[in-house]
mmCIF file of C-alpha atoms and ligand atoms in Angstrom:
data_model
loop_
_atom_site.group_PDB
_atom_site.id
_atom_site.type_symbol
_atom_site.label_atom_id
_atom_site.label_comp_id
_atom_site.label_asym_id
_atom_site.label_seq_id
_atom_site.Cartn_x
_atom_site.Cartn_y
_atom_site.Cartn_z
ATOM 1 C CA MET M 1 124.344 95.330 101.394
ATOM 2 C CA ASN M 2 122.551 92.325 102.858
ATOM 3 C CA LEU M 3 118.832 91.611 102.599
ATOM 4 C CA ASP M 4 117.976 92.264 106.245
ATOM 5 C CA PHE M 5 119.590 95.681 106.070
ATOM 6 C CA LEU M 6 117.788 96.446 102.814
ATOM 7 C CA PHE M 7 114.350 95.397 104.110
ATOM 8 C CA ASP M 8 114.862 97.196 107.449
ATOM 9 C CA LYS M 9 115.850 100.378 105.667
ATOM 10 C CA LEU M 10 112.879 100.217 103.280
ATOM 11 C CA TRP M 11 110.473 99.535 106.162
ATOM 12 C CA GLU M 12 111.926 102.318 108.306
ATOM 13 C CA ILE M 13 111.495 104.951 105.587
ATOM 14 C CA TYR M 14 108.074 103.619 104.560
ATOM 15 C CA THR M 15 106.619 103.672 108.092
ATOM 16 C CA LEU M 16 108.209 107.004 108.980
ATOM 17 C CA GLN M 17 106.548 108.639 105.967
ATOM 18 C CA ASN M 18 103.288 106.723 106.380
ATOM 19 C CA PRO M 19 102.249 106.561 110.040
ATOM 20 C CA ASP M 20 98.993 104.752 109.102
ATOM 21 C CA VAL M 21 101.016 101.725 108.029
ATOM 22 C CA GLN M 22 102.756 101.511 111.391
ATOM 23 C CA LYS M 23 99.367 101.836 113.132
ATOM 24 C CA VAL M 24 97.951 98.900 111.154
ATOM 25 C CA TYR M 25 101.069 96.826 111.752
ATOM 26 C CA ASN M 26 100.858 97.555 115.500
ATOM 27 C CA LEU M 27 97.162 96.619 115.544
ATOM 28 C CA PHE M 28 97.943 93.164 114.163
ATOM 29 C CA LYS M 29 100.906 92.713 116.489
ATOM 30 C CA SER M 30 98.912 93.714 119.575
ATOM 31 C CA ASP M 31 96.251 91.205 118.497
ATOM 32 C CA GLY M 32 98.889 88.471 118.723
ATOM 33 C CA GLU M 33 99.615 88.172 115.004
ATOM 34 C CA ASP M 34 102.954 87.546 113.343
ATOM 35 C CA VAL M 35 103.210 89.846 110.353
ATOM 36 C CA LEU M 36 105.027 88.388 107.344
ATOM 37 C CA ASN M 37 105.296 90.113 103.971
ATOM 38 C CA ASP M 38 103.789 88.554 100.856
ATOM 39 C CA HIS M 39 105.498 91.094 98.624
ATOM 40 C CA ILE M 40 107.086 94.529 98.517
ATOM 41 C CA ALA M 41 106.314 96.759 95.540
ATOM 42 C CA PHE M 42 108.282 99.536 93.861
ATOM 43 C CA ARG M 43 107.547 102.084 91.164
ATOM 44 C CA THR M 44 109.962 103.516 88.652
ATOM 45 C CA ILE M 45 110.348 104.778 85.073
ATOM 46 C CA ASN M 46 111.481 102.781 82.022
ATOM 47 C CA ASP M 47 114.611 104.910 81.524
ATOM 48 C CA LYS M 48 117.578 102.537 81.306
ATOM 49 C CA ARG M 49 119.358 104.326 84.170
ATOM 50 C CA ILE M 50 116.571 103.590 86.675
ATOM 51 C CA ASN M 51 114.320 100.941 85.075
ATOM 52 C CA ILE M 52 113.038 97.658 86.549
ATOM 53 C CA ASP M 53 116.306 95.872 85.846
ATOM 54 C CA VAL M 54 118.278 98.518 87.774
ATOM 55 C CA PHE M 55 115.814 98.301 90.685
ATOM 56 C CA ALA M 56 116.053 94.504 90.717
ATOM 57 C CA GLN M 57 119.840 94.473 91.005
ATOM 58 C CA PRO M 58 120.183 94.660 94.820
ATOM 59 C CA PHE M 59 117.717 91.752 95.063
ATOM 60 C CA LEU M 60 119.407 89.689 92.337
ATOM 61 C CA ASN M 61 122.694 90.221 94.196
ATOM 62 C CA ASN M 62 121.020 88.731 97.274
ATOM 63 C CA GLY M 63 119.631 85.462 95.944
ATOM 64 C CA TYR M 64 116.493 86.606 94.108
ATOM 65 C CA GLU M 65 115.557 85.459 90.611
ATOM 66 C CA TYR M 66 113.172 86.702 87.947
ATOM 67 C CA VAL M 67 109.815 84.857 87.864
ATOM 68 C CA ASN M 68 107.269 86.619 85.663
ATOM 69 C CA ASN M 69 106.225 89.839 83.935
ATOM 70 C CA TYR M 70 102.926 91.715 83.644
ATOM 71 C CA GLU M 71 101.441 94.394 81.409
ATOM 72 C CA PHE M 72 99.035 97.161 82.388
ATOM 73 C CA THR M 73 98.004 98.665 79.065
ATOM 74 C CA GLU M 74 95.533 101.234 80.426
ATOM 75 C CA LYS M 75 98.027 102.654 82.937
ATOM 76 C CA HIS M 76 100.966 102.273 80.519
ATOM 77 C CA LEU M 77 103.008 100.151 82.914
ATOM 78 C CA LEU M 78 105.126 97.049 82.810
ATOM 79 C CA ALA M 79 106.019 95.001 85.870
ATOM 80 C CA LYS M 80 108.240 92.090 86.827
ATOM 81 C CA HIS M 81 108.177 89.891 89.863
ATOM 82 C CA TYR M 82 111.104 88.204 91.612
ATOM 83 C CA GLU M 83 111.382 85.510 94.250
ATOM 84 C CA HIS M 84 114.153 84.343 96.504
ATOM 85 C CA LYS M 85 115.730 81.086 95.317
ATOM 86 C CA THR M 86 116.008 79.460 98.742
ATOM 87 C CA LEU M 87 114.384 81.537 101.515
ATOM 88 C CA ASN M 88 110.716 80.519 101.610
ATOM 89 C CA ASN M 89 109.672 83.355 103.899
ATOM 90 C CA ALA M 90 111.373 86.100 101.894
ATOM 91 C CA PRO M 91 108.821 88.479 100.327
ATOM 92 C CA ARG M 92 108.254 88.490 96.586
ATOM 93 C CA ILE M 93 109.558 91.658 94.944
ATOM 94 C CA PHE M 94 107.205 93.400 92.494
ATOM 95 C CA ILE M 95 108.679 96.240 90.424
ATOM 96 C CA SER M 96 106.723 98.277 87.899
ATOM 97 C CA GLU M 97 107.842 100.954 85.455
ATOM 98 C CA LEU M 98 106.061 103.717 83.557
ATOM 99 C CA ILE M 99 106.376 103.468 79.762
ATOM 100 C CA LEU M 100 107.331 107.058 78.986
ATOM 101 C CA GLU M 101 106.985 106.733 75.196
ATOM 102 C CA GLU M 102 103.226 106.259 75.606
ATOM 103 C CA PHE M 103 102.694 109.701 77.172
ATOM 104 C CA SER M 104 102.603 113.296 75.922
ATOM 105 C CA ILE M 105 105.835 115.049 74.989
ATOM 106 C CA ASP M 106 105.263 117.323 78.007
ATOM 107 C CA LEU M 107 105.116 114.504 80.516
ATOM 108 C CA LYS M 108 107.944 112.621 78.870
ATOM 109 C CA SER M 109 110.347 115.570 78.807
ATOM 110 C CA PHE M 110 109.413 116.582 82.351
ATOM 111 C CA MET M 111 110.171 113.099 83.710
ATOM 112 C CA LEU M 112 113.421 112.904 81.702
ATOM 113 C CA ASP M 113 114.502 116.237 83.183
ATOM 114 C CA LEU M 114 113.970 114.788 86.675
ATOM 115 C CA ILE M 115 116.098 111.759 85.897
ATOM 116 C CA ASN M 116 118.812 113.990 84.408
ATOM 117 C CA LYS M 117 118.988 115.829 87.751
ATOM 118 C CA ILE M 118 119.967 112.654 89.608
ATOM 119 C CA PRO M 119 123.689 112.662 90.500
ATOM 120 C CA GLU M 120 125.532 110.177 88.263
ATOM 121 C CA LYS M 121 126.874 108.093 91.140
ATOM 122 C CA ALA M 122 123.357 107.401 92.476
ATOM 123 C CA PHE M 123 122.536 105.282 89.409
ATOM 124 C CA LEU M 124 125.112 102.670 90.386
ATOM 125 C CA SER M 125 124.395 102.677 94.106
ATOM 126 C CA GLU M 126 122.443 99.832 95.726
ATOM 127 C CA GLU M 127 120.942 102.556 97.923
ATOM 128 C CA LEU M 128 119.151 104.104 94.939
ATOM 129 C CA ILE M 129 115.954 102.161 95.673
ATOM 130 C CA PHE M 130 115.451 103.891 99.026
ATOM 131 C CA SER M 131 116.966 107.277 98.250
ATOM 132 C CA GLY M 132 113.633 109.098 97.829
ATOM 133 C CA ASN M 133 113.225 112.224 95.715
ATOM 134 C CA LEU M 134 116.608 113.117 94.185
ATOM 135 C CA TRP M 135 115.449 116.177 92.203
ATOM 136 C CA GLY M 136 114.561 118.669 94.918
ATOM 137 C CA LYS M 137 111.377 120.202 96.298
ATOM 138 C CA PRO M 138 108.371 119.409 94.084
ATOM 139 C CA SER M 139 105.819 121.881 92.744
ATOM 140 C CA PHE M 140 102.152 121.351 93.679
ATOM 141 C CA GLU M 141 101.072 122.781 90.336
ATOM 142 C CA GLN M 142 103.283 120.340 88.470
ATOM 143 C CA TYR M 143 102.051 117.457 90.649
ATOM 144 C CA ASN M 144 98.469 118.278 89.659
ATOM 145 C CA LYS M 145 99.384 118.621 86.006
ATOM 146 C CA LEU M 146 101.030 115.187 85.986
ATOM 147 C CA ARG M 147 98.014 113.659 87.736
ATOM 148 C CA GLN M 148 95.800 114.502 84.792
ATOM 149 C CA GLU M 149 97.826 112.091 82.655
ATOM 150 C CA SER M 150 99.128 109.635 85.217
ATOM 151 C CA GLU M 151 98.597 109.378 88.985
ATOM 152 C CA TYR M 152 101.576 107.034 88.934
ATOM 153 C CA ALA M 153 103.890 109.677 87.411
ATOM 154 C CA ALA M 154 102.650 112.298 89.905
ATOM 155 C CA TRP M 155 103.271 109.967 92.842
ATOM 156 C CA PHE M 156 106.765 109.173 91.589
ATOM 157 C CA TYR M 157 107.547 112.867 91.091
ATOM 158 C CA VAL M 158 106.876 113.596 94.777
ATOM 159 C CA PHE M 159 108.197 110.452 96.476
ATOM 160 C CA GLY M 160 110.855 109.115 94.101
ATOM 161 C CA PHE M 161 112.701 105.977 95.139
ATOM 162 C CA CYS M 162 111.104 104.071 98.026
ATOM 163 C CA ALA M 163 108.822 101.131 98.705
ATOM 164 C CA ASN M 164 105.359 101.943 97.343
ATOM 165 C CA HIS M 165 103.762 99.306 99.549
ATOM 166 C CA PHE M 166 104.421 96.313 101.714
ATOM 167 C CA THR M 167 101.840 93.533 101.658
ATOM 168 C CA VAL M 168 100.820 91.439 104.639
ATOM 169 C CA SER M 169 100.548 87.727 103.957
ATOM 170 C CA VAL M 170 97.064 86.833 105.198
ATOM 171 C CA ASN M 171 98.001 83.148 104.904
ATOM 172 C CA ASN M 172 100.355 83.663 107.830
ATOM 173 C CA LEU M 173 97.841 85.351 110.123
ATOM 174 C CA LYS M 174 96.321 83.083 112.737
ATOM 175 C CA LYS M 175 93.134 84.896 113.751
ATOM 176 C CA HIS M 176 92.506 87.244 110.814
ATOM 177 C CA ASN M 177 92.994 84.464 108.316
ATOM 178 C CA THR M 178 90.661 85.667 105.528
ATOM 179 C CA ILE M 179 90.623 88.886 103.521
ATOM 180 C CA GLN M 180 87.056 89.471 104.755
ATOM 181 C CA LYS M 181 88.170 89.314 108.394
ATOM 182 C CA VAL M 182 91.137 91.591 107.702
ATOM 183 C CA ASN M 183 88.903 94.145 105.974
ATOM 184 C CA GLU M 184 86.371 94.160 108.827
ATOM 185 C CA PHE M 185 89.163 94.523 111.371
ATOM 186 C CA LEU M 186 90.626 97.502 109.469
ATOM 187 C CA LYS M 187 87.265 99.213 108.981
ATOM 188 C CA ASN M 188 86.376 98.721 112.655
ATOM 189 C CA HIS M 189 89.561 100.583 113.485
ATOM 190 C CA GLY M 190 88.715 103.488 111.193
ATOM 191 C CA PHE M 191 90.842 102.712 108.146
ATOM 192 C CA GLU M 192 89.495 103.389 104.678
ATOM 193 C CA LEU M 193 89.764 100.633 102.079
ATOM 194 C CA ASN M 194 90.491 101.156 98.409
ATOM 195 C CA THR M 195 87.130 100.287 96.816
ATOM 196 C CA SER M 196 88.111 100.577 93.154
ATOM 197 C CA GLY M 197 87.088 97.218 91.676
ATOM 198 C CA GLY M 198 85.425 96.293 95.011
ATOM 199 C CA GLU M 199 86.928 95.919 98.466
ATOM 200 C CA ILE M 200 88.388 92.548 97.495
ATOM 201 C CA LYS M 201 90.279 92.172 94.241
ATOM 202 C CA GLY M 202 90.424 88.623 92.867
ATOM 203 C CA THR M 203 88.644 85.449 93.957
ATOM 204 C CA PRO M 204 89.620 82.079 95.459
ATOM 205 C CA GLU M 205 89.142 80.600 91.934
ATOM 206 C CA GLU M 206 91.772 83.035 90.644
ATOM 207 C CA LEU M 207 93.942 81.801 93.555
ATOM 208 C CA LEU M 208 94.697 85.307 94.861
ATOM 209 C CA GLU M 209 92.585 87.784 96.837
ATOM 210 C CA GLN M 210 93.912 91.244 97.659
ATOM 211 C CA SER M 211 92.770 94.360 99.451
ATOM 212 C CA SER M 212 94.461 97.565 100.535
ATOM 213 C CA ILE M 213 93.888 100.625 102.657
ATOM 214 C CA LYS M 214 93.835 103.916 100.804
ATOM 215 C CA SER M 215 97.093 105.783 101.206
ATOM 216 C CA GLY M 216 96.952 108.099 104.197
ATOM 217 C CA LEU M 217 97.163 111.826 103.479
ATOM 218 C CA ILE M 218 100.567 113.184 104.361
ATOM 219 C CA GLU M 219 101.754 116.755 104.392
ATOM 220 C CA ILE M 220 104.339 117.546 101.734
ATOM 221 C CA ASP M 221 106.465 120.662 101.595
ATOM 222 C CA PHE M 222 105.894 121.902 98.026
ATOM 223 C CA ILE M 223 107.436 124.992 96.427
ATOM 224 C CA GLU M 224 104.012 126.672 96.775
ATOM 225 C CA GLY M 225 103.584 125.665 100.444
ATOM 226 C CA LYS M 226 102.358 122.658 102.413
ATOM 227 C CA TYR M 227 99.648 120.430 100.931
ATOM 228 C CA LYS M 228 98.301 117.036 101.931
ATOM 229 C CA ILE M 229 98.473 114.305 99.330
ATOM 230 C CA PRO M 230 98.213 110.484 99.410
ATOM 231 C CA GLY M 231 101.472 108.745 100.356
ATOM 232 C CA CYS M 232 101.940 104.980 100.350
ATOM 233 C CA TYR M 233 99.477 102.237 101.248
ATOM 234 C CA TYR M 234 99.422 98.858 102.972
ATOM 235 C CA GLU M 235 98.161 95.798 101.145
ATOM 236 C CA PHE M 236 96.848 92.380 102.199
ATOM 237 C CA ALA M 237 97.058 89.193 100.146
ATOM 238 C CA LYS M 238 95.593 85.732 100.568
ATOM 239 C CA ARG M 239 96.846 82.974 98.270
ATOM 240 C CA TYR M 240 95.193 79.643 97.442
ATOM 241 C CA PRO M 241 96.688 76.327 96.290
ATOM 242 C CA ASP M 242 96.444 75.464 92.583
ATOM 243 C CA SER M 243 95.282 72.081 91.218
ATOM 244 C CA THR M 244 98.657 70.533 92.082
ATOM 245 C CA GLY M 245 98.303 71.666 95.702
ATOM 246 C CA LYS M 246 101.029 74.291 95.391
ATOM 247 C CA LEU M 247 100.265 77.776 96.701
ATOM 248 C CA TYR M 248 99.763 80.183 93.778
ATOM 249 C CA SER M 249 102.674 82.606 93.713
ATOM 250 C CA GLY M 250 101.946 84.967 90.806
ATOM 251 C CA PHE M 251 100.056 88.229 90.424
ATOM 252 C CA ILE M 252 96.799 88.983 88.615
ATOM 253 C CA ALA M 253 97.153 91.962 86.316
ATOM 254 C CA LYS M 254 93.520 93.061 86.468
ATOM 255 C CA SER M 255 93.561 93.086 90.290
ATOM 256 C CA ALA M 256 96.915 94.847 90.509
ATOM 257 C CA ASP M 257 95.588 97.400 88.020
ATOM 258 C CA LYS M 258 92.957 98.474 90.609
ATOM 259 C CA ILE M 259 95.383 98.241 93.535
ATOM 260 C CA PHE M 260 97.606 100.842 91.796
ATOM 261 C CA GLU M 261 94.748 103.308 92.401
ATOM 262 C CA SER M 262 95.324 103.198 96.161
ATOM 263 C CA THR M 263 97.599 106.235 95.765
ATOM 264 C CA ASP M 264 95.131 108.253 93.613
ATOM 265 C CA PHE M 265 94.563 111.801 94.793
ATOM 266 C CA TYR M 266 91.661 112.496 97.190
ATOM 267 C CA GLN M 267 90.819 115.053 99.853
ATOM 268 C CA LYS M 268 89.210 114.852 103.269
HETATM 269 NI NI1 NI D 1 100.919 94.756 95.741
#
């Protein structure tokens, strides 16, 4: 599977499920902008059949290499980031995993049961990362129960394997070339920003500023009926050069920690 196919497939599923993302993308395009991705992020569980290293495989097979890792103690997550060895415009890949051992026996055994339901051959397939929910129709009651311990686990239970977010590189925008301008543009068009930790996470001194729209509410067919819950979100990142003049390429754990909350449950 080549990279273009992989990215197209991920984008297709992501925008189909999250019409707000396509609307924002179209807004930028119709304003004459070229939209390049800073990074694409994924969520998974630290079970060895589906952990970060399994998720990274299709990218490693296509010229990516490991760059750095991050810890989110409060949310009980680990993450790794990968970059393409030669293609400068290829998005960074950011993959996080839930550390099951740090949760209740209930949550842990529930999530293990889900993974056990995945057909054996899916574990080895490069298509795993966009294969969605492989354990059948979710329960709204169970979704809410998981949320009390981990919004991340609840999100994963409903959506499974897919891109959690794409991130627009603000550095590559011509007109909307600051996070402030991007945020104003989005708000003027009726999109709601994730305000946890402020509208802008990070500072120019930290070499990375990020913002995101809250995940749009999408209707999910649960066992108990149809309910609207937050899907995926769209993120925006502006990077600054470090003291050597090289554009900072890492991630800032305390900013990412707040960005994770873009999929937290809310109602309208
Ligand atoms: Ni991100």
